[in-house]
Short mmCIF file of C-alpha atoms and ligand atoms in Angstrom, two decimals:
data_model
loop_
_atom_site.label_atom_id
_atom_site.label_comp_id
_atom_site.label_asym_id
_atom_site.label_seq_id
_atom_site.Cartn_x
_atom_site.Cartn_y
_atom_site.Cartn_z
CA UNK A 1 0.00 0.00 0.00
CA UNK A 2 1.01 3.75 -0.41
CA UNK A 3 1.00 6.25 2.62
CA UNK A 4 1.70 10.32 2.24
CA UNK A 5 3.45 11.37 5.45
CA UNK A 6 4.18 14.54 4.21
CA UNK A 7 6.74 14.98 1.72
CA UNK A 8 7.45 11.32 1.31
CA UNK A 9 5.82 8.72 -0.10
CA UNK A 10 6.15 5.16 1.89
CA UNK A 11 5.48 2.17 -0.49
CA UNK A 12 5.12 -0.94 1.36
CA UNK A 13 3.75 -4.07 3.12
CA UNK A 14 3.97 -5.22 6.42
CA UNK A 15 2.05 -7.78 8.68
CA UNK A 16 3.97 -9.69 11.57
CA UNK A 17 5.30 -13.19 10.41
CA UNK A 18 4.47 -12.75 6.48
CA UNK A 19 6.88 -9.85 4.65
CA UNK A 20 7.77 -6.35 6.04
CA UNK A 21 9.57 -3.98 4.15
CA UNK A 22 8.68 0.23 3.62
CA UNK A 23 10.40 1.76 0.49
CA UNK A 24 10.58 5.70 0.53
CA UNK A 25 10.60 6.50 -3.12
CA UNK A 26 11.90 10.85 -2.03
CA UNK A 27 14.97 9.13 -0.19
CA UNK A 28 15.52 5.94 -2.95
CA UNK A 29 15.78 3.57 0.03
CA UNK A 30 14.26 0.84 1.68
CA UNK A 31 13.94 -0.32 4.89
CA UNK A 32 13.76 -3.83 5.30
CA UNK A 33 12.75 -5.79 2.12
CA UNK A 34 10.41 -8.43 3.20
CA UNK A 35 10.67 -10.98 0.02
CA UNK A 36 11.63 -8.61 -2.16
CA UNK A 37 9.03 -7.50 -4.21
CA UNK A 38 10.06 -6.44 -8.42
CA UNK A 39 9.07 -2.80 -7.36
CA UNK A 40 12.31 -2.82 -5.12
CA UNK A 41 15.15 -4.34 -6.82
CA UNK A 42 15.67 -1.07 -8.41
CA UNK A 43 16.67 0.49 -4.88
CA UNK A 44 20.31 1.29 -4.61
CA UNK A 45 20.65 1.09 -0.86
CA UNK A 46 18.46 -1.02 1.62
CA UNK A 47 18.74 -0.99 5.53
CA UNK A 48 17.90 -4.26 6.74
CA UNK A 49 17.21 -3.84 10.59
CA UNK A 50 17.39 -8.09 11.09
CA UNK A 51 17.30 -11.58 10.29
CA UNK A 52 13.83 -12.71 10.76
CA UNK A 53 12.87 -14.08 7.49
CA UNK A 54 9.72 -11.86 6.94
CA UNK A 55 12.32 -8.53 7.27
CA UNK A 56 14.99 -9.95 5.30
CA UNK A 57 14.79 -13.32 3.38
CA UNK A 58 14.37 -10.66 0.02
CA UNK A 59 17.92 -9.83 0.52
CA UNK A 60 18.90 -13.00 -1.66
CA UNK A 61 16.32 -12.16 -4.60
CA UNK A 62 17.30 -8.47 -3.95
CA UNK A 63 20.93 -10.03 -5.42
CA UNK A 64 20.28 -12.44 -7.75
CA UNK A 65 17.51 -9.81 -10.04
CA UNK A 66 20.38 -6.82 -9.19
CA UNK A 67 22.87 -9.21 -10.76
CA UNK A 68 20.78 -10.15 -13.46
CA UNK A 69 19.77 -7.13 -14.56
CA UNK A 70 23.39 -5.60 -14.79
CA UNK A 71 22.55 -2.88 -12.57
CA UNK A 72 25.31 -2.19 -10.14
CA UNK A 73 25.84 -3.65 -6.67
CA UNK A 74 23.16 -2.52 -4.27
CA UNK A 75 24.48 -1.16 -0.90
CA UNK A 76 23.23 -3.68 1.79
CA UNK A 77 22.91 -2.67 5.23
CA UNK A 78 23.17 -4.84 8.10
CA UNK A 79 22.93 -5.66 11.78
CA UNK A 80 26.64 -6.71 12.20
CA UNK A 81 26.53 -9.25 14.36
CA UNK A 82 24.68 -11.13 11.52
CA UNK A 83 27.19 -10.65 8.84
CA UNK A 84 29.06 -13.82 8.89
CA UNK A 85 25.41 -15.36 8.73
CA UNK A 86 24.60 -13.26 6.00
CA UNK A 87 27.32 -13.70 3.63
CA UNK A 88 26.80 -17.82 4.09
CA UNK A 89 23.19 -17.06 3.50
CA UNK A 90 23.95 -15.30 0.24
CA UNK A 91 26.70 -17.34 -0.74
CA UNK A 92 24.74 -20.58 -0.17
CA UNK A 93 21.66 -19.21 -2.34
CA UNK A 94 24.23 -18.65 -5.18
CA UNK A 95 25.99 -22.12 -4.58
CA UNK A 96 22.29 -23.91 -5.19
CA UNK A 97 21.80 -21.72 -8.40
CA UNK A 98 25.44 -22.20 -9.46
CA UNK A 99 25.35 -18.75 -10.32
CA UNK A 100 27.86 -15.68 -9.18
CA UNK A 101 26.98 -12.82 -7.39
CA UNK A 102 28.17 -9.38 -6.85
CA UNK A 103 26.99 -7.81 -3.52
CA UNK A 104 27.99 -5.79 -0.62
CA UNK A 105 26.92 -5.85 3.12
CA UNK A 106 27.56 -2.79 5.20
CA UNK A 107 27.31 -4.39 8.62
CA UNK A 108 26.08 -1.38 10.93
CA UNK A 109 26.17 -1.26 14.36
CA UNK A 110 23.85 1.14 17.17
CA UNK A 111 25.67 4.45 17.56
CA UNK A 112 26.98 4.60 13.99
CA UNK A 113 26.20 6.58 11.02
CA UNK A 114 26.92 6.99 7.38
CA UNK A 115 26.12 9.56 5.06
CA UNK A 116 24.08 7.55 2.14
CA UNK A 117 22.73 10.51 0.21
CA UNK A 118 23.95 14.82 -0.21
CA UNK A 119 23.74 16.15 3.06
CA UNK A 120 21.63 13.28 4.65
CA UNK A 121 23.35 10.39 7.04
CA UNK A 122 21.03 7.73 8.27
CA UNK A 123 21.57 7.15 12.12
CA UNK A 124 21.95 3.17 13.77
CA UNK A 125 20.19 2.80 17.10
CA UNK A 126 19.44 -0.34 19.12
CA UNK A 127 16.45 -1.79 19.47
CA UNK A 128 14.82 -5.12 21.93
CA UNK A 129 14.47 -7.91 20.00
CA UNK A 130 14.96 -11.29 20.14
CA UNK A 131 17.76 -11.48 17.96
CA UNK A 132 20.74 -8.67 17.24
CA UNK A 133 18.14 -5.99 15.48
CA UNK A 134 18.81 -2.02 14.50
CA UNK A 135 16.59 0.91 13.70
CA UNK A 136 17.26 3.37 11.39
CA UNK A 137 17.06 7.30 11.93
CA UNK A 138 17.89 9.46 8.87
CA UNK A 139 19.06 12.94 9.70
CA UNK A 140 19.40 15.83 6.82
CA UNK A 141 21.63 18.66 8.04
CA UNK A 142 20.47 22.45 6.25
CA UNK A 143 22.42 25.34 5.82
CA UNK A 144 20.97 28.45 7.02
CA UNK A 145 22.04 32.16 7.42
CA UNK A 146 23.36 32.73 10.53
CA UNK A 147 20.84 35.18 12.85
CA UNK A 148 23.49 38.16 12.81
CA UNK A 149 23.21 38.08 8.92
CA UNK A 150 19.78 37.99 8.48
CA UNK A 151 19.32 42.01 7.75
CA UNK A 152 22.40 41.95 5.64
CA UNK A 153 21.68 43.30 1.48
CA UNK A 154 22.50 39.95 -0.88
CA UNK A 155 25.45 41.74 -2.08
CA UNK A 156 27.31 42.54 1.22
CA UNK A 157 26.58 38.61 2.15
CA UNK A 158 28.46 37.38 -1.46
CA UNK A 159 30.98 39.86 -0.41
CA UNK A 160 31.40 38.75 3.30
CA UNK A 161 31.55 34.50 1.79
CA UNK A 162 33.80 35.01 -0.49
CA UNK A 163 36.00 36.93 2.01
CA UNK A 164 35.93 33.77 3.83
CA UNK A 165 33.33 34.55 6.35
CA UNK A 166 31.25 31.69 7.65
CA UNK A 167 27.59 32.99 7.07
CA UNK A 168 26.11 30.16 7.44
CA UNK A 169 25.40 27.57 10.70
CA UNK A 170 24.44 23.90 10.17
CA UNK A 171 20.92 23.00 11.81
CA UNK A 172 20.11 18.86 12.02
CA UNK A 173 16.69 17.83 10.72
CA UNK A 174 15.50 14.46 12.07
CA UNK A 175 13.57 13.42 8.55
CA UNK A 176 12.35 10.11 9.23
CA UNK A 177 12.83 7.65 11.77
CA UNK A 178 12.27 3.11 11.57
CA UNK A 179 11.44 0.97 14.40
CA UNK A 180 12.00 -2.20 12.56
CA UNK A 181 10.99 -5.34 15.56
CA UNK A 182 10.76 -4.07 19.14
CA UNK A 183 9.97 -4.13 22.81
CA UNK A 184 8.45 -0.47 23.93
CA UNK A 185 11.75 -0.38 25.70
CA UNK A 186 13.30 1.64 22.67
CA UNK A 187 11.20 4.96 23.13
CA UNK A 188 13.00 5.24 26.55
CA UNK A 189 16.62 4.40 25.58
CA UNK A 190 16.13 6.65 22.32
CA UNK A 191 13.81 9.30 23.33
CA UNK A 192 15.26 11.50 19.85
CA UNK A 193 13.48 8.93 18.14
CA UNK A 194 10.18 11.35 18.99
CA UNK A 195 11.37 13.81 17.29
CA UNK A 196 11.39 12.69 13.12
CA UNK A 197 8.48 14.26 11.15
CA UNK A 198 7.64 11.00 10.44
CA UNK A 199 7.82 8.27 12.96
CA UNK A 200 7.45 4.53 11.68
CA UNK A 201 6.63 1.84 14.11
CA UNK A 202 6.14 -1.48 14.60
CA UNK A 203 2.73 -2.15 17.35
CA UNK A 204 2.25 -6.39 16.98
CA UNK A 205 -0.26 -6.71 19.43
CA UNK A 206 -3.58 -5.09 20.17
CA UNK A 207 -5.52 -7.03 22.46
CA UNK A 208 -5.60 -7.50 25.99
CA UNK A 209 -5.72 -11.45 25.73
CA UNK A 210 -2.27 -10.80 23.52
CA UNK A 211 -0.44 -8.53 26.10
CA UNK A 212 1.82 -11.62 27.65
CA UNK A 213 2.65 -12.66 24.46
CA UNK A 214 3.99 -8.97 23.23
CA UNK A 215 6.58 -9.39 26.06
CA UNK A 216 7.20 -13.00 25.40
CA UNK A 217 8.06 -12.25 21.46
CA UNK A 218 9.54 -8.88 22.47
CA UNK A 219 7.33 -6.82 19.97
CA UNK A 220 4.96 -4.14 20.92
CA UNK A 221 1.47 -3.99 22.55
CA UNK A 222 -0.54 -0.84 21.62
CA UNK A 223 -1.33 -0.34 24.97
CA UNK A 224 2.55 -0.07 26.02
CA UNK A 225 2.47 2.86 22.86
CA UNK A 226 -0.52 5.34 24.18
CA UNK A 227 1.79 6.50 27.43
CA UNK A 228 4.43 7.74 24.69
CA UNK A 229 2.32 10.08 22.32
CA UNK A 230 2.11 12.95 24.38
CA UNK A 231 5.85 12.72 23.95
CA UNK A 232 5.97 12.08 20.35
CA UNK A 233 6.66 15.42 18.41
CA UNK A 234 6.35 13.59 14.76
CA UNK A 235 3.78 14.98 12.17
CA UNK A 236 2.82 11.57 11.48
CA UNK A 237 2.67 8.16 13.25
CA UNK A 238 2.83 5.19 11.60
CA UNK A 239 2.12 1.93 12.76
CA UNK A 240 2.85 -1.28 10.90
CA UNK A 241 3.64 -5.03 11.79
CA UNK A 242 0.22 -5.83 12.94
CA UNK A 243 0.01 -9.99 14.06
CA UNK A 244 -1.83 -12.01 11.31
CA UNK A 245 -4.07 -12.81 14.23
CA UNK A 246 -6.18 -9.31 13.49
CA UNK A 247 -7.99 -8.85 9.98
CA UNK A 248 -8.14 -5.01 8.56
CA UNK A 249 -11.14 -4.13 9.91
CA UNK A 250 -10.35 -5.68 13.59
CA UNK A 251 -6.68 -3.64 13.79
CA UNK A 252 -8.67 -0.21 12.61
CA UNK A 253 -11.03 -0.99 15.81
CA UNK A 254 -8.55 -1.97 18.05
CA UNK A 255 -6.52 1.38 17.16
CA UNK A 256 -9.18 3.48 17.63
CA UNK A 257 -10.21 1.34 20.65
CA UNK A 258 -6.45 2.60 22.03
CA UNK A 259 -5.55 5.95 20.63
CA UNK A 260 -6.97 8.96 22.23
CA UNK A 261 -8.77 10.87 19.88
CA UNK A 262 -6.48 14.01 19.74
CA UNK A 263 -3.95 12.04 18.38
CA UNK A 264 -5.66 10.12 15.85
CA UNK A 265 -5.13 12.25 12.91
CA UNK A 266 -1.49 11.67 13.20
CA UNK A 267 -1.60 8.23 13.19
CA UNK A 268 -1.62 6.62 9.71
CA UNK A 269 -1.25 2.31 9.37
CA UNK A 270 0.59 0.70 6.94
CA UNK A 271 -0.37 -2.50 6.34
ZN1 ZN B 1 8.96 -8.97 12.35
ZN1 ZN B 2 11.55 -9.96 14.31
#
């Protein structure tokens, strides 16, 4: 399905179990890539945040139609602790088919970043899941006049740059931020997570009789998610990863059921 938070437009499927993966067509990325649907082998860079199959088994076909269509070696991103795994994974696949492959892994770890597009550098945090996982914050940095400038003419500010005078100040724009598999836990070890205009999410569970098993399968229950809105600063809210256990109609209920009205315009559900 297709969500507009915005300026960005988030392609994507996602239900707990089956395939989860959001493209962002502004950005040219991915996160996650679920099995890998045609629509995203054209993606230069994906950020895989980990190794449960319905996040990540793509990564394979992600390869093999990259390779086969000559286009050049997609930028991989991964949990590090998994790349060994990974590389045995993709080497493996490639073994079966007899077939070569070109690819790169970037293993990533919580705390790093890289710059993967102009003036833009996507942000590693940790997240509490079952297995080593990551979630993804990406961060544009814009250049703007500094306050002291601000009643200067345009032609005494060319004059003072090209002098060599630093007009300008760097301000850090928290664009976007993905909460690939989690316990609730991650809002309170990364509360600048609250601040991206657009906050993706994953909420598993919505039912009372599923609250023990949110914990047990460290994911998270929608009732765990209502404390944290009145400290969520993000334009938009969206929620994805819903258990298989719910059809459409039940999670719409069930979110309603939860969110406070005043919020509920800023919560949008991918599914
Ligand atoms: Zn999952
Ligand atoms: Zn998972």
């Amino acid at each position: 399905m297709e969500l507009q938070c915005g300026p960005y437009t988030l392609e994507g499927y996602s239900r707990s179990t089956v395939e989860t993966y959001v493209k962002v067509q502004e950005l040219n990325i991915s996160f996650d890539v679920g099995k890998c649907p045609m629509n995203l082998v054209h993606i230069p860079q994906v950020f895989i945040t980990h190794f449960h199959g319905d996040h990540s088994l793509g990564m394979t076909y992600y390869i093999a139609h990259r390779n086969l269509a000559k286009l050049e070696t997609g930028k991989i991103y991964i949990p590090a602790a998994a790349e060994k795994d990974a590389h045995q994974l993709i080497r493996c696949q490639a073994m079966l088919e007899g077939a070569r492959r070109d690819y790169e892994l970037i293993p990533v770890e919580p705390g790093m970043e890289v710059t993967f597009r102009r003036n833009t550098v996507m942000r590693m945090f940790a997240t509490d899941h079952r297995i080593p996982s990551v979630g993804y914050q990406v961060v544009e940095t814009r250049y703007k006049l500094k306050p002291e400038f601000h009643d200067l003419p345009q032609q005494e500010l060319v004059q003072l740059k090209k002098s060599g005078v630093e007009i300008v100040q760097p301000t850090q724009l928290p664009l976007m931020t993905y909460v690939g598999d989690s316990t609730i836990k991650v809002f309170d070890w990364h509360p600048e997570i609250m601040d991206s205009e657009v906050l993706i999410t994953e909420c598993t569970f919505l039912t009372d009789e599923h609250y023990e098993e949110a914990a047990k399968r460290k994911h998270i229950h929608i009732k765990d998610l209502v404390p944290w809105l009145p400290h969520i600063r993000s334009r938009y809210i969206v929620l994805m990863h819903f258990s298989m256990r719910y059809t459409h109609q039940e999670i719409r209920y069930w979110v309603n059921h939860w969110i406070p009205e005043e919020y509920r315009e800023r919560v949008l559900l991918l599914l």
